[in-house]
Coordinates of C-alpha atoms (C1' of nucleotides) in Angstrom, one line a residue:
Chain A
M1 CA -19.8 28.6 9.0
N2 CA -16.6 26.6 8.1
I3 CA -16.6 23.3 9.6
Q4 CA -13.2 21.5 9.2
H5 CA -13.0 17.4 9.4
D6 CA -9.8 16.2 8.2
K7 CA -10.2 11.8 8.4
E8 CA -5.8 11.6 7.6
Q9 CA -5.6 15.0 10.0
L10 CA -8.0 13.3 12.6
T11 CA -5.9 10.4 12.4
K12 CA -3.4 11.1 13.0
Q13 CA -4.3 13.6 15.8
L14 CA -5.4 10.7 17.9
L15 CA -2.8 8.4 17.7
D16 CA 0.0 10.8 18.7
W17 CA -2.2 11.7 21.7
Y18 CA -2.7 8.4 22.5
K19 CA 1.0 7.5 22.8
Q20 CA 1.5 10.2 25.1
N21 CA -1.2 10.3 26.7
A22 CA -2.1 5.7 26.9
R23 CA -3.1 5.1 30.7
V24 CA -0.4 2.2 32.3
L25 CA -3.5 -0.5 32.1
P26 CA -2.7 -4.4 33.6
W27 CA -3.6 -5.4 30.3
R28 CA -1.6 -3.7 28.3
E29 CA 1.2 -5.0 29.9
K30 CA 1.7 -8.1 27.9
A31 CA -1.2 -7.6 24.8
T32 CA -1.1 -11.8 24.8
P33 CA -4.5 -12.9 23.4
Y34 CA -5.5 -14.2 27.2
R35 CA -4.9 -11.3 28.9
V36 CA -6.6 -9.1 26.2
W37 CA -9.7 -11.4 26.4
V38 CA -10.0 -11.5 30.6
S39 CA -9.4 -7.8 30.7
E40 CA -12.2 -7.2 27.6
I41 CA -15.2 -9.2 28.7
M42 CA -14.4 -7.5 32.6
L43 CA -14.7 -3.9 31.2
Q44 CA -18.1 -5.5 29.4
Q45 CA -20.0 -2.5 31.3
T46 CA -17.6 -2.0 34.2
R47 CA -15.4 0.5 34.6
V48 CA -11.3 0.5 34.3
E49 CA -10.9 1.4 38.2
A50 CA -13.3 -1.3 39.4
V51 CA -12.0 -4.2 36.6
K52 CA -7.6 -3.2 37.8
P53 CA -8.2 -5.9 41.2
Y54 CA -9.6 -8.5 39.6
F55 CA -8.1 -8.9 36.3
E56 CA -4.7 -9.0 38.2
R57 CA -6.1 -11.9 40.7
F58 CA -7.6 -13.7 37.8
I59 CA -5.3 -14.0 36.0
A60 CA -2.8 -15.2 38.8
T61 CA -5.3 -17.8 39.3
I62 CA -5.8 -19.0 36.5
P63 CA -2.9 -18.1 33.9
D64 CA -4.2 -20.2 30.8
I65 CA -7.4 -21.3 28.9
P66 CA -7.1 -24.5 29.7
T67 CA -6.9 -24.2 33.6
L68 CA -10.0 -22.0 32.9
A69 CA -11.9 -25.1 31.3
N70 CA -11.3 -26.9 34.5
T71 CA -12.3 -24.3 37.2
E72 CA -14.9 -25.1 39.4
D73 CA -18.0 -22.4 39.0
E74 CA -18.0 -21.9 42.3
V75 CA -14.0 -20.8 42.6
L76 CA -15.2 -19.2 39.5
A77 CA -18.0 -16.8 41.8
K78 CA -15.8 -15.9 44.1
L79 CA -13.6 -14.4 41.5
W80 CA -15.9 -12.3 39.9
E81 CA -17.9 -11.7 43.4
G82 CA -18.9 -7.4 43.4
L83 CA -17.8 -7.3 39.9
G84 CA -21.0 -7.6 38.7
Y85 CA -22.9 -9.9 35.4
Y86 CA -22.2 -13.1 36.7
R87 CA -22.9 -15.0 33.6
R88 CA -19.5 -13.4 31.8
V89 CA -17.2 -15.1 33.7
Y90 CA -19.9 -18.5 33.4
N91 CA -19.3 -17.6 29.5
M92 CA -15.8 -17.1 29.9
K93 CA -15.0 -20.7 31.0
K94 CA -17.2 -22.5 27.9
C95 CA -15.6 -20.5 25.6
A96 CA -12.4 -22.4 27.6
Q97 CA -14.1 -25.4 26.4
V98 CA -14.7 -24.4 23.6
C99 CA -11.5 -23.4 22.4
V100 CA -9.5 -26.2 24.2
E101 CA -12.2 -29.2 22.0
K102 CA -11.5 -26.9 18.7
H103 CA -9.0 -24.7 19.0
G104 CA -5.9 -26.3 20.6
G105 CA -6.6 -24.4 24.0
K106 CA -6.1 -21.0 22.4
L107 CA -8.3 -18.4 21.2
P108 CA -8.5 -17.9 17.6
N109 CA -7.3 -15.2 15.8
T110 CA -9.7 -13.7 13.3
Y111 CA -13.1 -11.6 14.2
A112 CA -15.6 -13.5 12.3
E113 CA -14.4 -16.9 14.2
L114 CA -14.1 -14.9 17.8
L115 CA -17.9 -13.8 16.9
E116 CA -18.8 -17.3 17.8
L117 CA -17.5 -17.6 21.1
P118 CA -19.8 -17.9 24.0
G119 CA -19.7 -14.2 25.5
I120 CA -17.9 -12.8 22.7
G121 CA -20.2 -10.1 20.8
A122 CA -19.5 -7.5 17.7
Y123 CA -17.7 -5.4 20.6
T124 CA -15.3 -8.0 21.8
A125 CA -14.8 -9.6 18.6
G126 CA -13.4 -6.3 17.2
A127 CA -11.5 -5.5 19.9
I128 CA -10.1 -8.7 20.6
A129 CA -8.9 -8.9 17.5
S130 CA -7.7 -5.9 16.8
I131 CA -5.8 -5.3 19.6
A132 CA -3.8 -9.2 20.2
F133 CA -3.8 -9.5 16.9
G134 CA -4.2 -6.7 15.1
E135 CA -6.7 -7.1 12.6
C136 CA -8.2 -3.9 10.9
V137 CA -11.5 -4.0 12.5
A138 CA -13.3 -1.6 14.4
A139 CA -14.3 -2.1 18.2
V140 CA -17.6 0.3 18.7
D141 CA -18.1 0.4 22.4
G142 CA -20.1 3.0 24.1
N143 CA -16.9 5.1 24.1
V144 CA -16.6 5.0 20.6
L145 CA -20.2 5.7 20.1
R146 CA -19.3 8.6 21.8
V147 CA -17.1 10.6 20.0
F148 CA -18.7 9.5 16.7
S149 CA -21.8 11.0 17.4
R150 CA -19.8 14.2 18.7
V151 CA -16.9 14.3 15.7
L152 CA -19.6 14.0 12.9
V153 CA -22.5 15.5 15.2
L154 CA -24.5 12.1 14.5
E155 CA -28.3 12.1 15.6
E156 CA -29.5 9.1 16.0
D157 CA -30.4 6.9 19.0
I158 CA -26.9 5.3 19.5
L159 CA -28.8 2.5 21.6
K160 CA -29.9 0.9 18.3
E161 CA -28.6 -1.9 16.9
S162 CA -29.2 -1.1 13.2
V163 CA -27.5 2.7 13.9
K164 CA -24.3 0.2 15.9
R165 CA -23.8 -1.6 12.9
Q166 CA -24.0 1.9 10.6
Y167 CA -21.0 3.1 12.5
A168 CA -19.2 0.2 13.0
K169 CA -19.0 0.9 9.1
I170 CA -17.9 4.7 9.6
V171 CA -15.5 4.0 12.1
Q172 CA -13.8 1.1 9.9
M173 CA -13.0 4.3 7.1
Y174 CA -10.9 5.5 9.7
I175 CA -8.8 3.4 10.6
P176 CA -5.1 3.3 9.9
K177 CA -4.3 -0.1 8.0
H178 CA -1.5 -1.5 10.1
E179 CA -2.6 0.5 13.6
S180 CA -5.6 -1.0 14.3
S181 CA -5.1 -1.8 18.3
A182 CA -3.7 1.5 18.3
F183 CA -6.0 3.1 16.6
N184 CA -9.3 1.5 18.7
Q185 CA -8.1 1.8 21.9
A186 CA -6.9 5.8 21.7
L187 CA -10.6 6.5 20.7
M188 CA -11.4 4.3 23.7
E189 CA -9.1 6.5 25.7
L190 CA -10.2 9.6 24.4
G191 CA -14.5 8.7 25.0
A192 CA -13.0 7.8 29.5
T193 CA -10.9 10.6 29.4
I194 CA -12.1 13.5 27.2
C195 CA -14.6 13.1 25.2
V196 CA -16.2 11.7 29.1
P197 CA -20.1 10.4 29.3
N198 CA -22.0 11.9 32.5
A199 CA -20.2 15.7 32.1
A200 CA -19.5 18.5 29.7
P201 CA -17.1 16.9 27.4
R202 CA -13.1 18.4 27.6
C203 CA -13.1 20.0 24.7
N204 CA -10.7 22.7 25.7
I205 CA -8.2 19.9 25.7
C206 CA -9.0 17.1 23.4
P207 CA -6.3 16.9 20.7
I208 CA -9.0 16.3 18.0
A209 CA -11.1 19.2 18.5
D210 CA -10.6 21.0 15.0
N211 CA -11.1 18.5 13.8
C212 CA -14.5 17.8 15.5
K213 CA -17.9 19.2 14.2
G214 CA -19.3 18.8 17.5
Y215 CA -17.3 20.7 18.9
Q216 CA -16.8 23.2 16.0
C217 CA -21.1 23.9 15.6
G218 CA -21.0 23.9 19.5
K219 CA -23.2 20.5 19.9
A220 CA -20.7 17.9 21.3
H221 CA -22.4 18.8 24.8
Y222 CA -25.6 17.3 23.8
L223 CA -24.9 14.0 22.0
P224 CA -25.2 11.5 21.9
N225 CA -29.3 11.2 21.8
K226 CA -30.1 7.4 23.7
A227 CA -34.2 6.9 24.0
A228 CA -35.1 7.0 27.6
K229 CA -34.7 4.4 29.4
K230 CA -37.9 2.9 31.4
T231 CA -38.6 2.5 34.5
R232 CA -37.5 0.2 36.9
R233 CA -39.4 -2.4 39.0
I234 CA -39.7 -2.4 42.5
E235 CA -39.4 -5.7 44.6
K236 CA -39.6 -5.4 48.4
K237 CA -38.2 -8.3 50.4
T238 CA -37.2 -8.8 54.5
I239 CA -33.7 -9.9 54.6
C240 CA -33.8 -12.5 57.6
V241 CA -30.1 -13.2 58.6
L242 CA -30.5 -16.4 60.5
R243 CA -27.2 -16.7 63.2
Y244 CA -27.0 -20.1 64.9
K245 CA -24.3 -19.7 67.5
D246 CA -21.4 -18.5 65.7
K247 CA -22.6 -19.5 62.4
F248 CA -24.9 -17.9 60.2
H249 CA -27.3 -19.0 56.8
V250 CA -26.4 -18.6 53.6
R251 CA -27.8 -20.8 50.8
Q252 CA -27.0 -21.1 46.8
R253 CA -29.1 -19.1 44.1
A254 CA -30.5 -21.1 40.8
S255 CA -27.5 -21.5 38.2
Q256 CA -30.2 -19.0 35.9
G257 CA -31.0 -15.8 36.1
L258 CA -30.3 -12.9 38.4
L259 CA -27.4 -13.3 40.5
A260 CA -26.8 -16.6 39.2
G261 CA -25.0 -19.6 41.5
L262 CA -24.3 -17.0 43.7
Y263 CA -25.4 -16.8 47.8
E264 CA -27.2 -15.2 49.6
F265 CA -29.4 -14.4 53.4
D266 CA -32.6 -15.8 53.4
W267 CA -35.6 -13.6 52.7
L268 CA -38.9 -13.5 52.3
E269 CA -41.5 -11.5 50.0
G270 CA -42.6 -7.7 50.9
Y271 CA -42.0 -6.2 54.5
Q272 CA -43.0 -8.6 57.3
S273 CA -43.4 -7.4 61.0
K274 CA -40.7 -9.0 63.5
K275 CA -43.5 -10.9 64.6
A276 CA -44.6 -12.9 60.9
V277 CA -40.6 -13.3 61.0
S278 CA -40.6 -15.0 64.3
E279 CA -43.6 -17.0 63.4
Y280 CA -42.3 -17.9 60.2
Y281 CA -39.1 -19.2 61.3
K282 CA -40.7 -20.8 64.5
M283 CA -40.0 -24.6 63.5
Y284 CA -36.5 -23.3 63.6
V285 CA -36.8 -22.7 67.8
V286 CA -36.0 -18.7 67.3
K287 CA -33.7 -17.4 70.0
N288 CA -33.7 -13.9 69.0
I289 CA -34.4 -11.0 66.5
R290 CA -33.6 -7.8 66.0
K291 CA -33.6 -5.4 63.7
L292 CA -31.2 -4.8 60.5
P293 CA -30.3 -1.7 58.8
D294 CA -33.0 -1.0 55.8
A295 CA -30.9 -1.4 52.0
K296 CA -31.6 -0.4 48.6
H297 CA -30.1 -1.7 45.6
V298 CA -30.6 -1.1 42.0
F299 CA -30.3 -3.4 39.3
S300 CA -30.6 -2.4 35.5
H301 CA -34.2 -3.5 35.7
I302 CA -34.9 -4.2 38.8
E303 CA -35.2 -2.3 42.7
W304 CA -34.9 -3.8 45.4
H305 CA -36.5 -2.7 48.6
M306 CA -35.1 -4.7 51.6
K307 CA -35.6 -4.7 55.4
G308 CA -33.5 -7.1 57.3
Y309 CA -33.7 -9.3 60.7
L310 CA -31.3 -10.9 62.3
V311 CA -32.3 -13.8 63.6
E312 CA -30.8 -16.3 66.8
V313 CA -32.3 -20.0 66.1
E314 CA -31.7 -22.8 68.5
M315 CA -32.6 -25.7 65.7
P316 CA -30.6 -25.1 62.5
C317 CA -32.3 -26.4 59.5
E318 CA -30.3 -28.9 57.2
E319 CA -30.3 -27.7 53.8
G320 CA -28.1 -24.1 52.8
V321 CA -25.5 -23.6 54.7
W322 CA -24.0 -22.7 57.8
C323 CA -20.5 -20.8 58.0
T324 CA -18.9 -18.6 60.0
L325 CA -18.4 -14.7 59.2
E326 CA -14.3 -16.1 58.1
E327 CA -15.5 -18.6 55.9
L328 CA -18.2 -17.0 54.2
K329 CA -15.7 -14.0 53.4
A330 CA -13.4 -16.9 52.4
S331 CA -15.6 -19.3 50.5
Y332 CA -19.3 -17.9 49.3
A333 CA -19.4 -15.0 46.6
I334 CA -22.1 -12.7 47.9
P335 CA -23.4 -10.1 45.6
T336 CA -23.0 -6.6 46.4
A337 CA -26.8 -6.5 46.9
Y338 CA -26.6 -8.2 50.3
K339 CA -23.3 -5.5 51.5
A340 CA -25.4 -3.8 53.7
Y341 CA -26.0 -7.1 55.9
K342 CA -22.6 -8.7 55.4
D343 CA -21.3 -5.2 57.2
A344 CA -23.7 -5.7 59.3
L345 CA -22.5 -9.2 60.6
E346 CA -19.0 -7.5 61.0
K347 CA -20.2 -5.8 64.3
E348 CA -22.3 -9.3 65.4
Chain B
dG1 C1' -30.1 10.1 47.6
dT2 C1' -31.0 10.6 42.1
dC3 C1' -29.2 10.1 37.8
dC4 C1' -26.5 8.2 34.4
dC5 C1' -22.6 5.0 32.5
dG6 C1' -21.8 0.5 29.9
dG7 C1' -22.2 -5.1 26.0
dA8 C1' -24.0 -9.8 25.5
dC9 C1' -27.8 -13.0 25.4
dT10 C1' -32.0 -15.0 24.8
Chain C
dA1 C1' -38.0 -5.8 24.0
dG2 C1' -36.4 -7.7 28.1
dT3 C1' -32.9 -9.5 31.4
dC4 C1' -28.2 -9.9 33.7
dC5 C1' -24.9 -5.3 37.7
dG6 C1' -22.1 -1.7 40.4
dG7 C1' -20.1 2.7 41.2
dG8 C1' -18.8 6.9 39.7
dA9 C1' -20.2 12.4 39.6
dC10 C1' -23.4 15.8 41.2

DNA sequence: GTCCCGGACT
DNA sequence: AGTCCGGGAC
């Protein structure tokens, strides 16, 4: 078989396609360094549709880097509530503080300097450097890995760091010197909309199919290769939503680790009976106790299997926060893991 | 329900 | 190698 792959032609096809088909996205409207940075951090491990509403609200609330450097963690957590990977927003604040101290309140404008900043790794540095500053540098995210794996039939495990560096060098050779921004975005856009994960790639409408080795030899659909992931550990918990009159009890999680700095309901290790829960909270004078729904929440490496109770008490404890449902929704960032219980309170 | 997707830091 | 989430496709 004669396999066709012309680098210059592929680049032109990709850029032409992108000019016609680029999605209209909020952060593309005015690609200022700040907006590009905020969007790229939000887009780490997160889909475009999920980011859209968060982006608009974040920019409206925190319009620039000096403001971000001085924003309370509580406010940041609330702006990030439900988006996941909460460390990202705390790193952004640290990053903003470094920008104020060392770079005149702005992001530095080179790949090398960006890479030094908290929360900015190889991909994000490449994305900001190319999209915001026009530097001719690759931005290799999961989309780009998938597209190039298929285009060149590269069969190594794309989760390996060494393989990612190798891809960056390869992609670098394809970037037109003065169009790195459009080229990088085009590759990611193709990966997100045509050369998709988790479903058959839409090769029939792909603008670069005739220069894609994977398509031509029929291997595109089973690339890229990834190492199998290991099983998650399961944690059993009993969620106890404490109520005193019209107020509910929440407490803040540790500032490090899982769901850092977010608020949660009380909980006990393992599955506890109504009687055991009642016994545990007897100091608070339990007036009534009722079953709430079971729930499950999956993280990267852990699964929470939850049982729940609504525990009405007459003697509120002094630790944590007692607040109405309205106050809870307005001011306290609750992770999605507790959604079933937060939703249950709506019916109370 | 089950499987899969996606960057940075330690 | 392990720690950090939430959502989409089926």
